[in-house]
C-alpha positions as protocol buffer text, in pm:
chain_id: "A"
residue {
  index: 1
  type: ASP
  ca { x: 3991 y: 7927 z: 2934 }
}
residue {
  index: 2
  type: VAL
  ca { x: 3721 y: 7880 z: 3193 }
}
residue {
  index: 3
  type: LEU
  ca { x: 3404 y: 8090 z: 3177 }
}
residue {
  index: 4
  type: ALA
  ca { x: 3301 y: 8218 z: 3520 }
}
residue {
  index: 5
  type: VAL
  ca { x: 3050 y: 8448 z: 3688 }
}
residue {
  index: 6
  type: ALA
  ca { x: 3072 y: 8673 z: 3991 }
}
residue {
  index: 7
  type: GLY
  ca { x: 2743 y: 8780 z: 4148 }
}
residue {
  index: 8
  type: THR
  ca { x: 2389 y: 8658 z: 4115 }
}
residue {
  index: 9
  type: LEU
  ca { x: 2200 y: 8527 z: 3814 }
}
residue {
  index: 10
  type: GLY
  ca { x: 1823 y: 8549 z: 3786 }
}
residue {
  index: 11
  type: LYS
  ca { x: 1751 y: 8699 z: 4126 }
}
residue {
  index: 12
  type: ALA
  ca { x: 1673 y: 9047 z: 3994 }
}
residue {
  index: 13
  type: ALA
  ca { x: 1439 y: 8908 z: 3727 }
}
residue {
  index: 14
  type: ALA
  ca { x: 1263 y: 8696 z: 3988 }
}
residue {
  index: 15
  type: GLY
  ca { x: 1237 y: 9002 z: 4214 }
}
residue {
  index: 16
  type: LEU
  ca { x: 1080 y: 9204 z: 3933 }
}
residue {
  index: 17
  type: SER
  ca { x: 829 y: 8927 z: 3860 }
}
residue {
  index: 18
  type: LEU
  ca { x: 735 y: 8924 z: 4228 }
}
residue {
  index: 19
  type: LEU
  ca { x: 696 y: 9302 z: 4236 }
}
residue {
  index: 20
  type: LEU
  ca { x: 476 y: 9297 z: 3925 }
}
residue {
  index: 21
  type: HIS
  ca { x: 246 y: 9022 z: 4053 }
}
residue {
  index: 22
  type: LYS
  ca { x: -110 y: 9128 z: 4135 }
}
residue {
  index: 23
  type: ASP
  ca { x: -76 y: 8982 z: 4486 }
}
residue {
  index: 24
  type: ASN
  ca { x: 131 y: 9247 z: 4665 }
}
residue {
  index: 25
  type: SER
  ca { x: 203 y: 9017 z: 4958 }
}
residue {
  index: 26
  type: LEU
  ca { x: 404 y: 8785 z: 4734 }
}
residue {
  index: 27
  type: ALA
  ca { x: 699 y: 9026 z: 4707 }
}
residue {
  index: 28
  type: ALA
  ca { x: 713 y: 9050 z: 5087 }
}
residue {
  index: 29
  type: SER
  ca { x: 765 y: 8672 z: 5101 }
}
residue {
  index: 30
  type: TYR
  ca { x: 1092 y: 8698 z: 4905 }
}
residue {
  index: 31
  type: PRO
  ca { x: 1270 y: 9012 z: 5030 }
}
residue {
  index: 32
  type: GLU
  ca { x: 1616 y: 8900 z: 4914 }
}
residue {
  index: 33
  type: LEU
  ca { x: 1502 y: 8864 z: 4552 }
}
residue {
  index: 34
  type: VAL
  ca { x: 1316 y: 9194 z: 4559 }
}
residue {
  index: 35
  type: GLN
  ca { x: 1619 y: 9373 z: 4708 }
}
residue {
  index: 36
  type: VAL
  ca { x: 1847 y: 9246 z: 4429 }
}
residue {
  index: 37
  type: GLN
  ca { x: 1607 y: 9410 z: 4183 }
}
residue {
  index: 38
  type: LEU
  ca { x: 1563 y: 9734 z: 4378 }
}
residue {
  index: 39
  type: ARG
  ca { x: 1915 y: 9778 z: 4516 }
}
residue {
  index: 40
  type: PRO
  ca { x: 2170 y: 9571 z: 4324 }
}
residue {
  index: 41
  type: LYS
  ca { x: 2510 y: 9517 z: 4482 }
}
residue {
  index: 42
  type: PRO
  ca { x: 2759 y: 9444 z: 4205 }
}
residue {
  index: 43
  type: PRO
  ca { x: 3059 y: 9236 z: 4318 }
}
residue {
  index: 44
  type: ILE
  ca { x: 3299 y: 9516 z: 4228 }
}
residue {
  index: 45
  type: ASN
  ca { x: 3582 y: 9391 z: 4452 }
}
residue {
  index: 46
  type: SER
  ca { x: 3580 y: 9052 z: 4281 }
}
residue {
  index: 47
  type: ALA
  ca { x: 3605 y: 9220 z: 3941 }
}
residue {
  index: 48
  type: VAL
  ca { x: 3876 y: 9476 z: 4013 }
}
residue {
  index: 49
  type: THR
  ca { x: 4105 y: 9244 z: 4206 }
}
residue {
  index: 50
  type: CYS
  ca { x: 4130 y: 8969 z: 3945 }
}
residue {
  index: 51
  type: SER
  ca { x: 4329 y: 8918 z: 3627 }
}
residue {
  index: 52
  type: ALA
  ca { x: 4071 y: 8809 z: 3374 }
}
residue {
  index: 53
  type: ASN
  ca { x: 4152 y: 8747 z: 3009 }
}
residue {
  index: 54
  type: ALA
  ca { x: 3816 y: 8905 z: 2922 }
}
residue {
  index: 55
  type: MET
  ca { x: 3533 y: 9047 z: 3131 }
}
residue {
  index: 56
  type: LEU
  ca { x: 3193 y: 9208 z: 3082 }
}
residue {
  index: 57
  type: ASP
  ca { x: 2926 y: 9317 z: 3325 }
}
residue {
  index: 58
  type: ILE
  ca { x: 2605 y: 9116 z: 3317 }
}
residue {
  index: 59
  type: SER
  ca { x: 2328 y: 9372 z: 3335 }
}
residue {
  index: 60
  type: ASP
  ca { x: 2119 y: 9285 z: 3031 }
}
residue {
  index: 61
  type: SER
  ca { x: 2118 y: 8904 z: 3073 }
}
residue {
  index: 62
  type: LEU
  ca { x: 2368 y: 8622 z: 3082 }
}
residue {
  index: 63
  type: ALA
  ca { x: 2263 y: 8513 z: 2732 }
}
residue {
  index: 64
  type: LEU
  ca { x: 2281 y: 8857 z: 2572 }
}
residue {
  index: 65
  type: ASP
  ca { x: 2602 y: 8965 z: 2741 }
}
residue {
  index: 66
  type: ALA
  ca { x: 2771 y: 8628 z: 2676 }
}
residue {
  index: 67
  type: ASN
  ca { x: 2689 y: 8670 z: 2307 }
}
residue {
  index: 68
  type: ARG
  ca { x: 2840 y: 9018 z: 2315 }
}
residue {
  index: 69
  type: LEU
  ca { x: 3156 y: 8885 z: 2481 }
}
residue {
  index: 70
  type: ALA
  ca { x: 3187 y: 8593 z: 2238 }
}
residue {
  index: 71
  type: SER
  ca { x: 3136 y: 8819 z: 1937 }
}
residue {
  index: 72
  type: SER
  ca { x: 3386 y: 9083 z: 2046 }
}
residue {
  index: 73
  type: SER
  ca { x: 3645 y: 8818 z: 2140 }
}
residue {
  index: 74
  type: ASN
  ca { x: 3588 y: 8595 z: 1835 }
}
residue {
  index: 75
  type: VAL
  ca { x: 3540 y: 8284 z: 2047 }
}
residue {
  index: 76
  type: LEU
  ca { x: 3276 y: 8026 z: 2131 }
}
residue {
  index: 77
  type: LEU
  ca { x: 3140 y: 8029 z: 2486 }
}
residue {
  index: 78
  type: ARG
  ca { x: 2993 y: 7702 z: 2609 }
}
residue {
  index: 79
  type: ILE
  ca { x: 2779 y: 7735 z: 2920 }
}
residue {
  index: 80
  type: LYS
  ca { x: 2709 y: 7412 z: 3107 }
}
residue {
  index: 81
  type: SER
  ca { x: 2350 y: 7385 z: 3229 }
}
residue {
  index: 82
  type: SER
  ca { x: 2470 y: 7168 z: 3518 }
}
residue {
  index: 83
  type: ASP
  ca { x: 2687 y: 7459 z: 3639 }
}
residue {
  index: 84
  type: LEU
  ca { x: 2378 y: 7683 z: 3651 }
}
residue {
  index: 85
  type: GLN
  ca { x: 2172 y: 7450 z: 3873 }
}
residue {
  index: 86
  type: GLY
  ca { x: 2264 y: 7629 z: 4195 }
}
residue {
  index: 87
  type: TYR
  ca { x: 2137 y: 7958 z: 4053 }
}
residue {
  index: 88
  type: VAL
  ca { x: 1817 y: 7788 z: 3934 }
}
residue {
  index: 89
  type: ALA
  ca { x: 1756 y: 7610 z: 4266 }
}
residue {
  index: 90
  type: VAL
  ca { x: 1736 y: 7931 z: 4470 }
}
residue {
  index: 91
  type: LEU
  ca { x: 1462 y: 8063 z: 4238 }
}
residue {
  index: 92
  type: GLU
  ca { x: 1239 y: 7755 z: 4213 }
}
residue {
  index: 93
  type: GLN
  ca { x: 1023 y: 7831 z: 4516 }
}
residue {
  index: 94
  type: ALA
  ca { x: 954 y: 8188 z: 4398 }
}
residue {
  index: 95
  type: ALA
  ca { x: 853 y: 8059 z: 4055 }
}
residue {
  index: 96
  type: GLN
  ca { x: 619 y: 7804 z: 4215 }
}
residue {
  index: 97
  type: SER
  ca { x: 467 y: 8070 z: 4442 }
}
residue {
  index: 98
  type: ILE
  ca { x: 394 y: 8302 z: 4149 }
}
residue {
  index: 99
  type: SER
  ca { x: 230 y: 8019 z: 3957 }
}
residue {
  index: 100
  type: ALA
  ca { x: 30 y: 7899 z: 4259 }
}
residue {
  index: 101
  type: ARG
  ca { x: -116 y: 8247 z: 4307 }
}
residue {
  index: 102
  type: GLY
  ca { x: -250 y: 8269 z: 3955 }
}
residue {
  index: 103
  type: GLY
  ca { x: 52 y: 8424 z: 3792 }
}
residue {
  index: 104
  type: LYS
  ca { x: 242 y: 8338 z: 3480 }
}
residue {
  index: 105
  type: GLU
  ca { x: 435 y: 8010 z: 3477 }
}
residue {
  index: 106
  type: PHE
  ca { x: 807 y: 8081 z: 3510 }
}
residue {
  index: 107
  type: ASP
  ca { x: 1098 y: 7851 z: 3441 }
}
residue {
  index: 108
  type: PRO
  ca { x: 1370 y: 7966 z: 3681 }
}
residue {
  index: 109
  type: LEU
  ca { x: 1631 y: 7880 z: 3417 }
}
residue {
  index: 110
  type: ASP
  ca { x: 1478 y: 8154 z: 3199 }
}
residue {
  index: 111
  type: TRP
  ca { x: 1538 y: 8407 z: 3477 }
}
residue {
  index: 112
  type: VAL
  ca { x: 1901 y: 8286 z: 3505 }
}
residue {
  index: 113
  type: LEU
  ca { x: 1967 y: 8299 z: 3130 }
}
residue {
  index: 114
  type: PHE
  ca { x: 1754 y: 8589 z: 3012 }
}
residue {
  index: 115
  type: GLY
  ca { x: 1686 y: 8807 z: 3316 }
}
residue {
  index: 116
  type: GLY
  ca { x: 1870 y: 9134 z: 3359 }
}
residue {
  index: 117
  type: GLU
  ca { x: 1968 y: 9374 z: 3635 }
}
residue {
  index: 118
  type: ASP
  ca { x: 2176 y: 9133 z: 3844 }
}
residue {
  index: 119
  type: HIS
  ca { x: 2485 y: 9345 z: 3771 }
}
residue {
  index: 120
  type: GLY
  ca { x: 2733 y: 9062 z: 3801 }
}
residue {
  index: 121
  type: PHE
  ca { x: 3041 y: 8994 z: 3591 }
}
residue {
  index: 122
  type: LEU
  ca { x: 3113 y: 8735 z: 3322 }
}
residue {
  index: 123
  type: ALA
  ca { x: 3482 y: 8660 z: 3274 }
}
residue {
  index: 124
  type: SER
  ca { x: 3730 y: 8415 z: 3132 }
}
residue {
  index: 125
  type: PHE
  ca { x: 4034 y: 8289 z: 3320 }
}
residue {
  index: 126
  type: PRO
  ca { x: 4300 y: 8025 z: 3271 }
}
residue {
  index: 127
  type: ALA
  ca { x: 4161 y: 7707 z: 3429 }
}
residue {
  index: 128
  type: GLU
  ca { x: 4405 y: 7716 z: 3719 }
}
residue {
  index: 129
  type: ASN
  ca { x: 4344 y: 8085 z: 3800 }
}
residue {
  index: 130
  type: VAL
  ca { x: 3972 y: 8125 z: 3872 }
}
residue {
  index: 131
  type: PRO
  ca { x: 3970 y: 8371 z: 4164 }
}
residue {
  index: 132
  type: ALA
  ca { x: 3758 y: 8359 z: 4476 }
}
residue {
  index: 133
  type: GLY
  ca { x: 3422 y: 8520 z: 4416 }
}
residue {
  index: 134
  type: PHE
  ca { x: 3381 y: 8367 z: 4070 }
}
residue {
  index: 135
  type: LYS
  ca { x: 3196 y: 8043 z: 3990 }
}
residue {
  index: 136
  type: ARG
  ca { x: 3274 y: 7835 z: 3683 }
}
residue {
  index: 137
  type: ILE
  ca { x: 2983 y: 7807 z: 3442 }
}
residue {
  index: 138
  type: GLY
  ca { x: 3152 y: 7684 z: 3126 }
}
residue {
  index: 139
  type: SER
  ca { x: 3443 y: 7715 z: 2889 }
}
residue {
  index: 140
  type: VAL
  ca { x: 3591 y: 7930 z: 2615 }
}
residue {
  index: 141
  type: GLU
  ca { x: 3662 y: 7744 z: 2292 }
}
residue {
  index: 142
  type: ALA
  ca { x: 3765 y: 7804 z: 1934 }
}
residue {
  index: 143
  type: GLY
  ca { x: 3470 y: 7897 z: 1716 }
}
residue {
  index: 144
  type: SER
  ca { x: 3191 y: 8150 z: 1748 }
}
residue {
  index: 145
  type: GLY
  ca { x: 2864 y: 8194 z: 1929 }
}
residue {
  index: 146
  type: VAL
  ca { x: 2727 y: 8092 z: 2265 }
}
residue {
  index: 147
  type: TYR
  ca { x: 2598 y: 7746 z: 2347 }
}
residue {
  index: 148
  type: LEU
  ca { x: 2405 y: 7607 z: 2640 }
}
residue {
  index: 149
  type: ASP
  ca { x: 2552 y: 7258 z: 2642 }
}
residue {
  index: 150
  type: SER
  ca { x: 2527 y: 7165 z: 2273 }
}
residue {
  index: 151
  type: LYS
  ca { x: 2248 y: 7404 z: 2167 }
}
residue {
  index: 152
  type: PRO
  ca { x: 2294 y: 7763 z: 2048 }
}
residue {
  index: 153
  type: LEU
  ca { x: 2188 y: 8015 z: 2313 }
}
residue {
  index: 154
  type: GLU
  ca { x: 1980 y: 8299 z: 2177 }
}
residue {
  index: 155
  type: ALA
  ca { x: 2109 y: 8650 z: 2246 }
}
residue {
  index: 156
  type: LYS
  ca { x: 1795 y: 8743 z: 2439 }
}
residue {
  index: 157
  type: GLY
  ca { x: 1760 y: 8990 z: 2725 }
}
residue {
  index: 158
  type: TRP
  ca { x: 1724 y: 9362 z: 2782 }
}
residue {
  index: 159
  type: ASP
  ca { x: 1876 y: 9567 z: 2501 }
}
residue {
  index: 160
  type: SER
  ca { x: 1860 y: 9936 z: 2581 }
}
residue {
  index: 161
  type: VAL
  ca { x: 1970 y: 10027 z: 2229 }
}
residue {
  index: 162
  type: SER
  ca { x: 1685 y: 9853 z: 2046 }
}
residue {
  index: 163
  type: SER
  ca { x: 1421 y: 9843 z: 2321 }
}
């Protein structure tokens, strides 16, 4: 199967980082990212109108929720970093702005992998049946765990049960 995502990745985490920055004007410079954090818009129509083999909402982080999906389905999920580059690219300027104004250094890929509150969907589909609204980010394989390319991906993110 193909592993695919509907919705945003990392935008809510970037929005939260902007809102928490000591320079209040920074959040005003990136209203789209802030709005994803404050008023998420899950792609419900994409999720309810498709025939996925497996699906889980991504609210705690791509990494954590992918690990949950892999574990419950007894499969290996391989996420391709090259398929995440579009998500990373839209966050790079915000990360640079935070750093330039004396904030913490952020790697936008960390927001994409480990940030929560985007409220998207992670699903698997047969390769020929990935519906509109979903973007391929990897594959489903025999085995166990979640990998970013060839490296294990830590199940890190927001865990409301243990946090």
